[in-house]
């Protein structure tokens, strides 16, 4: 049965109105409180309402998930307002505290938002990884094939300039993803101006060569009819050749300008065609692009019902139907009160009826529009998150007098795999081409690569000796990625939302070189912003990666972790610490108030600590514990984090006689200590007295005048702030210049991380300035 196109058009118009009005209300009617501009993007919304109408009220099925272009957020809220799942109060509070968010947010908005968006390009790419996640779940019998939905990105054309889109396109092709639609709102305008013409006809080729079907929706029905009239072929050729900027400017200028220009360029041959249209009709004709034409959109969506990944290039006008349509400066443009009034009147909406969903429509139209909306198959409410699905077994530290945390990590995963069980079965590992060098090899040998189609291990078949099995199959649990780190974080985001998106929680573990976290930082932040849950294992840390040199040595990741919400940094020095932290990590990944975990590891094998009991564990999980307890009123403490534990221990041995009560504090999470400390300071004002934070308790035994030496193979500021907790003096040791190649004694000497440097830094505490 044909959809009710008239009803679709009514809904389209209503979405255009409601999104514009929501933004107008926030900027012009609501008390601002601070005089700051509030903002919003009326033009970007108007550009997309037809596409979103055809999608939400015709094409979308209940299992489909959508990432909406960030600045079209108000349209998504308007969709839910019409559905009855968004309140007027939330619309009125747009961009206000506690109101609907500027850009769709999974965690903060009250309507169901499948993917948060905001940083352009990332919302596009995550849909490809969500498709991969869906295929993974189906292959592992965690989801019925019939329950598969489409992962859809509604994207702005400027997002096609984001490199991460192409990185992901390539990765997606390698994994043969399916059930993915990317719909480009091709208005040929970005934030600053109209977009360059040169890539104009190239995007389709790029996608086609990656195996995508490309559907271009260029002309609406009116234009197609005009092309069939005398002179129509000339008009069509002219449209095809028209530069972006000209098209946009003429759109803004309107019917008379179109007429003048077309007559000038095409002459008398098109005069009859033009004469058949008055100025308004001519403007309507020239802006009747595919992305605003309901029949064209519906036909395109209906025509792509198989699982082939599909790019729809929907030509649109930025600001369609609004007074600044096509103007190059319209991105953040707001209609003034006179203009919104005119728009209201043109839509037949009475003053005071602005929020009424169907104001100004006659009875039959209202019924038809309501019926259409009620028939929409999309979810009205948020789904509950599936907390706690796997019991976490006790994780034992691997045996070995000398171990590195990276080797211990590989060993722990291997042990988990051998022991089997629900947790091991739901772990999915992934790595951007550093699987073997980050010690995931043994796990992969056990659990295999994930591939939808069988991947033969050619080397094994040819009996070529290799420690690494590299065969892929449907039951595999390691997703091998190409080298682009950004994709790692997007994959972790998608796998880490498997529970929320598909009802089955996975435990994604991603390994990466610590310095190259920086390459995927925005995607990491994006993953955390959506509260995706994953374990990031980054290794090796700091200049301890001696011979590899400065390009591979990581300095600032502990600072990144310190500033990253939603991600808990643990930096173990010993294998038993790591085992404890991984166990805690698996719990955190599925706890309602949990978070993701970042483990910063090292390849340096060090002597392990004998333990008298397990008393250290709780403190280690809280961010730090005394490896050598300080005496009461001690004048100094050594505080270290991670790989340089042996140097700190050696210095402690050398100094303990001279500095009575000298303590040695193992900081296992600068991040947690800092959080606890600042939370405590704030709690005093927010909720009255509160217990001292963990770091305050740790430092309490020291004398008020004590000095601290902090030592980390990374940015010294990661620990030097500890002086602020009690007002202690600090000598901060760490790496604040680019690293070099060398052996550890040379490097630790050069970067002042050796025993001697710790002794000197301690002496410095006692010297008068
Ligand atoms: C990574 C990133 N860079 C910059 C911005 C700021 N920004 C928001 S929208 C936009 C341009 C969007 O143009 P387009 O994608 O074509 O959307 P349109 O509004 O034209 O539909 C920019 C630069 C952003 N949100 N994210
Ligand atoms: Mg655009």
Tab-separated table of C-alpha atoms in Angstrom, residues 302-560:
chain	number	residue	atom	x	y	z
A	302	UNK	CA	11.807	1.213	-0.231
A	303	UNK	CA	14.233	0.311	-2.968
A	304	UNK	CA	17.040	-0.550	-0.576
A	305	UNK	CA	15.457	-3.245	1.538
A	306	UNK	CA	18.236	-5.807	1.255
A	307	UNK	CA	21.267	-5.730	3.556
A	308	UNK	CA	23.728	-4.018	1.178
A	309	UNK	CA	25.392	-1.020	2.828
A	310	UNK	CA	23.929	2.008	1.142
A	311	UNK	CA	24.871	5.650	0.804
A	312	UNK	CA	21.975	7.939	-0.010
A	313	UNK	CA	23.055	11.304	-1.321
A	314	UNK	CA	19.946	13.385	-0.770
A	315	UNK	CA	20.243	16.831	-2.336
A	316	UNK	CA	18.749	19.441	-0.069
A	317	UNK	CA	18.581	23.143	0.617
A	318	UNK	CA	19.992	24.376	3.890
A	319	UNK	CA	17.233	26.342	5.568
A	320	UNK	CA	14.574	24.917	3.219
A	321	UNK	CA	11.364	26.915	3.561
A	322	UNK	CA	12.952	29.482	5.871
A	323	UNK	CA	13.800	33.074	4.946
A	324	UNK	CA	17.537	32.466	4.961
A	325	UNK	CA	17.405	29.342	2.790
A	326	UNK	CA	20.645	29.057	0.858
A	327	UNK	CA	22.366	32.010	2.506
A	328	UNK	CA	25.961	31.064	3.117
A	329	UNK	CA	25.888	32.455	6.650
A	330	UNK	CA	22.775	30.600	7.734
A	331	UNK	CA	24.399	27.835	9.777
A	332	UNK	CA	23.851	29.512	13.131
A	333	UNK	CA	21.320	31.952	11.711
A	334	UNK	CA	18.161	32.530	13.721
A	335	UNK	CA	14.901	33.885	12.415
A	336	UNK	CA	13.959	37.171	14.016
A	337	UNK	CA	10.539	37.507	15.678
A	338	UNK	CA	9.002	38.997	12.522
A	339	UNK	CA	10.276	36.132	10.391
A	340	UNK	CA	9.081	33.376	12.716
A	341	UNK	CA	5.732	35.132	12.883
A	342	UNK	CA	5.493	35.078	9.124
A	343	UNK	CA	6.397	31.408	9.052
A	344	UNK	CA	3.772	30.676	11.700
A	345	UNK	CA	1.107	32.462	9.715
A	346	UNK	CA	2.133	30.770	6.482
A	347	UNK	CA	1.565	27.424	8.212
A	348	UNK	CA	-1.838	28.498	9.506
A	349	UNK	CA	-0.830	28.259	13.141
A	350	UNK	CA	-2.615	30.739	15.397
A	351	UNK	CA	-0.737	32.843	17.883
A	352	UNK	CA	-0.626	30.992	21.201
A	353	UNK	CA	-0.981	27.642	19.442
A	354	UNK	CA	2.689	27.330	18.597
A	355	UNK	CA	3.251	24.191	20.676
A	356	UNK	CA	0.025	22.471	19.704
A	357	UNK	CA	1.193	19.481	17.679
A	358	UNK	CA	-1.362	19.791	14.933
A	359	UNK	CA	-2.425	23.435	15.177
A	360	UNK	CA	-4.003	24.913	12.098
A	361	UNK	CA	-4.827	21.645	10.385
A	362	UNK	CA	-8.320	20.641	9.349
A	363	UNK	CA	-9.998	17.545	10.780
A	364	UNK	CA	-9.174	15.096	7.984
A	365	UNK	CA	-5.582	16.191	7.789
A	366	UNK	CA	-5.147	15.865	11.512
A	367	UNK	CA	-6.548	12.377	11.496
A	368	UNK	CA	-4.317	11.335	8.633
A	369	UNK	CA	-1.213	12.847	10.253
A	370	UNK	CA	-2.026	11.286	13.612
A	371	UNK	CA	-2.586	7.900	12.048
A	372	UNK	CA	0.740	8.125	10.283
A	373	UNK	CA	2.520	9.040	13.483
A	374	UNK	CA	0.817	6.342	15.489
A	375	UNK	CA	1.842	3.767	12.916
A	376	UNK	CA	5.511	4.587	13.320
A	377	UNK	CA	7.325	1.485	14.476
A	378	UNK	CA	10.091	3.235	16.389
A	379	UNK	CA	10.594	2.897	20.116
A	380	UNK	CA	8.865	5.534	22.251
A	381	UNK	CA	10.739	4.907	25.452
A	382	UNK	CA	14.251	4.252	26.594
A	383	UNK	CA	15.102	0.631	27.191
A	384	UNK	CA	16.532	-0.374	30.544
A	385	UNK	CA	20.200	-1.228	30.469
A	386	UNK	CA	20.990	-4.874	31.099
A	387	UNK	CA	23.156	-4.577	34.187
A	388	UNK	CA	25.129	-7.512	35.485
A	389	UNK	CA	25.008	-10.364	33.086
A	390	UNK	CA	28.187	-12.240	33.883
A	391	UNK	CA	29.642	-13.390	37.144
A	392	UNK	CA	33.261	-12.310	37.312
A	393	UNK	CA	35.476	-15.156	38.467
A	394	UNK	CA	38.390	-14.515	40.815
A	395	UNK	CA	41.356	-13.697	38.640
A	396	UNK	CA	44.618	-15.093	39.923
A	397	UNK	CA	47.987	-13.497	39.277
A	398	UNK	CA	50.142	-15.517	36.917
A	399	UNK	CA	53.079	-17.225	38.595
A	400	UNK	CA	56.586	-15.915	38.003
A	401	UNK	CA	59.252	-14.234	40.115
A	402	UNK	CA	59.869	-11.657	37.411
A	403	UNK	CA	57.102	-10.467	35.139
A	404	UNK	CA	55.962	-7.516	33.098
A	405	UNK	CA	52.389	-6.351	33.379
A	406	UNK	CA	51.942	-6.742	29.633
A	407	UNK	CA	53.021	-10.379	29.691
A	408	UNK	CA	50.833	-10.951	32.738
A	409	UNK	CA	47.890	-9.454	30.860
A	410	UNK	CA	48.343	-11.955	28.030
A	411	UNK	CA	48.646	-14.761	30.505
A	412	UNK	CA	45.512	-13.763	32.413
A	413	UNK	CA	43.472	-13.705	29.219
A	414	UNK	CA	44.835	-17.095	28.255
A	415	UNK	CA	43.911	-18.487	31.672
A	416	UNK	CA	40.432	-16.983	31.384
A	417	UNK	CA	40.025	-18.543	27.982
A	418	UNK	CA	41.156	-21.974	29.153
A	419	UNK	CA	38.898	-21.866	32.192
A	420	UNK	CA	35.978	-20.832	29.982
A	421	UNK	CA	32.681	-19.598	31.347
A	422	UNK	CA	30.215	-16.821	30.630
A	423	UNK	CA	32.664	-13.981	31.107
A	424	UNK	CA	35.275	-15.485	28.779
A	425	UNK	CA	32.595	-16.208	26.202
A	426	UNK	CA	31.469	-12.604	26.157
A	427	UNK	CA	34.897	-11.061	25.945
A	428	UNK	CA	35.620	-9.655	22.522
A	429	UNK	CA	39.130	-8.417	21.932
A	430	UNK	CA	40.212	-6.012	19.261
A	431	UNK	CA	43.395	-4.300	18.261
A	432	UNK	CA	44.576	-1.993	15.473
A	433	UNK	CA	47.284	-4.239	14.033
A	434	UNK	CA	49.117	-4.635	17.360
A	435	UNK	CA	47.494	-7.859	18.519
A	436	UNK	CA	50.705	-9.837	18.677
A	437	UNK	CA	52.906	-7.091	20.087
A	438	UNK	CA	50.443	-6.316	22.891
A	439	UNK	CA	50.367	-9.965	24.015
A	440	UNK	CA	46.929	-10.896	22.786
A	441	UNK	CA	48.421	-13.693	20.710
A	442	UNK	CA	47.752	-16.563	23.090
A	443	UNK	CA	44.135	-15.517	23.536
A	444	UNK	CA	43.656	-15.313	19.765
A	445	UNK	CA	45.213	-18.746	19.312
A	446	UNK	CA	42.613	-20.070	21.696
A	447	UNK	CA	39.558	-18.161	20.625
A	448	UNK	CA	40.241	-17.326	16.985
A	449	UNK	CA	39.639	-14.323	14.764
A	450	UNK	CA	36.075	-13.278	14.177
A	451	UNK	CA	35.071	-13.421	10.536
A	452	UNK	CA	31.632	-13.731	9.014
A	453	UNK	CA	33.210	-15.726	6.231
A	454	UNK	CA	35.763	-18.392	7.004
A	455	UNK	CA	39.325	-17.098	6.736
A	456	UNK	CA	41.900	-19.787	6.115
A	457	UNK	CA	45.176	-19.709	8.003
A	458	UNK	CA	47.336	-20.048	4.917
A	459	UNK	CA	50.594	-20.306	6.822
A	460	UNK	CA	49.299	-23.080	9.068
A	461	UNK	CA	47.901	-24.953	6.073
A	462	UNK	CA	51.314	-24.789	4.431
A	463	UNK	CA	52.948	-26.091	7.622
A	464	UNK	CA	55.011	-22.962	8.006
A	465	UNK	CA	55.943	-22.745	11.685
A	466	UNK	CA	54.408	-19.772	13.478
A	467	UNK	CA	53.489	-19.092	17.076
A	468	UNK	CA	50.364	-17.388	15.873
A	469	UNK	CA	47.261	-19.079	14.512
A	470	UNK	CA	45.515	-16.692	12.206
A	471	UNK	CA	42.371	-18.414	11.051
A	472	UNK	CA	39.027	-16.646	11.177
A	473	UNK	CA	35.532	-17.978	11.679
A	474	UNK	CA	32.098	-17.053	13.003
A	475	UNK	CA	32.814	-18.141	16.547
A	476	UNK	CA	36.070	-16.160	16.737
A	477	UNK	CA	36.359	-13.616	19.518
A	478	UNK	CA	39.057	-11.303	18.270
A	479	UNK	CA	38.239	-8.546	15.810
A	480	UNK	CA	41.418	-7.644	14.020
A	481	UNK	CA	41.407	-4.037	12.858
A	482	UNK	CA	43.653	-2.218	10.451
A	483	UNK	CA	46.180	0.150	11.931
A	484	UNK	CA	43.893	3.194	12.269
A	485	UNK	CA	43.603	3.682	16.028
A	486	UNK	CA	40.567	5.886	15.718
A	487	UNK	CA	38.647	2.832	14.554
A	488	UNK	CA	39.699	0.982	17.680
A	489	UNK	CA	37.883	3.474	19.853
A	490	UNK	CA	34.819	3.519	17.646
A	491	UNK	CA	34.768	-0.272	17.714
A	492	UNK	CA	35.094	-0.211	21.509
A	493	UNK	CA	32.255	2.301	21.632
A	494	UNK	CA	29.981	0.057	19.573
A	495	UNK	CA	30.922	-3.228	21.257
A	496	UNK	CA	30.741	-1.435	24.591
A	497	UNK	CA	27.137	-0.474	23.863
A	498	UNK	CA	26.085	-3.949	22.736
A	499	UNK	CA	23.881	-4.342	25.810
A	500	UNK	CA	22.152	-1.025	25.283
A	501	UNK	CA	21.769	-1.389	21.529
A	502	UNK	CA	21.040	-5.090	21.209
A	503	UNK	CA	20.245	-6.335	24.697
A	504	UNK	CA	23.348	-8.505	25.102
A	505	UNK	CA	26.362	-7.218	26.957
A	506	UNK	CA	29.841	-7.889	25.669
A	507	UNK	CA	33.148	-7.227	27.390
A	508	UNK	CA	35.285	-5.491	24.803
A	509	UNK	CA	39.008	-5.309	25.423
A	510	UNK	CA	41.082	-3.174	23.083
A	511	UNK	CA	44.841	-3.134	23.008
A	512	UNK	CA	46.866	-0.256	21.629
A	513	UNK	CA	50.277	1.359	21.926
A	514	UNK	CA	50.046	3.846	24.736
A	515	UNK	CA	51.358	6.884	22.804
A	516	UNK	CA	48.890	6.260	20.004
A	517	UNK	CA	45.907	6.731	22.236
A	518	UNK	CA	46.349	10.315	21.146
A	519	UNK	CA	45.440	9.296	17.609
A	520	UNK	CA	41.989	8.243	18.682
A	521	UNK	CA	41.380	10.699	21.466
A	522	UNK	CA	38.185	12.248	20.162
A	523	UNK	CA	36.723	8.812	19.494
A	524	UNK	CA	37.783	7.701	22.975
A	525	UNK	CA	36.041	10.712	24.449
A	526	UNK	CA	33.032	9.954	22.251
A	527	UNK	CA	32.893	6.379	23.524
A	528	UNK	CA	33.042	7.562	27.135
A	529	UNK	CA	30.460	10.299	26.510
A	530	UNK	CA	27.978	7.613	25.526
A	531	UNK	CA	28.878	5.538	28.566
A	532	UNK	CA	30.080	2.656	26.422
A	533	UNK	CA	31.893	0.151	28.634
A	534	UNK	CA	35.229	-1.344	27.619
A	535	UNK	CA	38.714	-2.158	28.806
A	536	UNK	CA	41.506	-0.285	27.122
A	537	UNK	CA	44.868	-1.909	27.554
A	538	UNK	CA	47.672	0.381	26.469
A	539	UNK	CA	51.211	-0.695	26.479
A	540	UNK	CA	54.077	-0.061	26.848
A	541	UNK	CA	54.348	2.968	29.052
A	542	UNK	CA	56.903	5.741	28.985
A	543	UNK	CA	60.638	5.761	28.275
A	544	UNK	CA	60.735	2.268	29.745
A	545	UNK	CA	60.224	1.216	26.137
A	546	UNK	CA	63.934	2.169	25.810
A	547	UNK	CA	65.269	1.173	22.403
A	548	UNK	CA	62.077	2.100	20.549
A	549	UNK	CA	62.756	5.781	21.129
A	550	UNK	CA	60.751	8.928	21.508
A	551	UNK	CA	58.190	8.295	18.780
A	552	UNK	CA	56.888	5.235	20.625
A	553	UNK	CA	57.366	6.340	24.216
A	554	UNK	CA	54.299	7.710	25.887
A	555	UNK	CA	54.444	10.728	28.151
A	556	UNK	CA	51.042	12.300	28.593
A	557	UNK	CA	48.447	9.497	28.673
A	558	UNK	CA	48.201	9.590	32.504
A	559	UNK	CA	47.221	13.246	32.160
A	560	UNK	CA	44.718	12.360	29.479
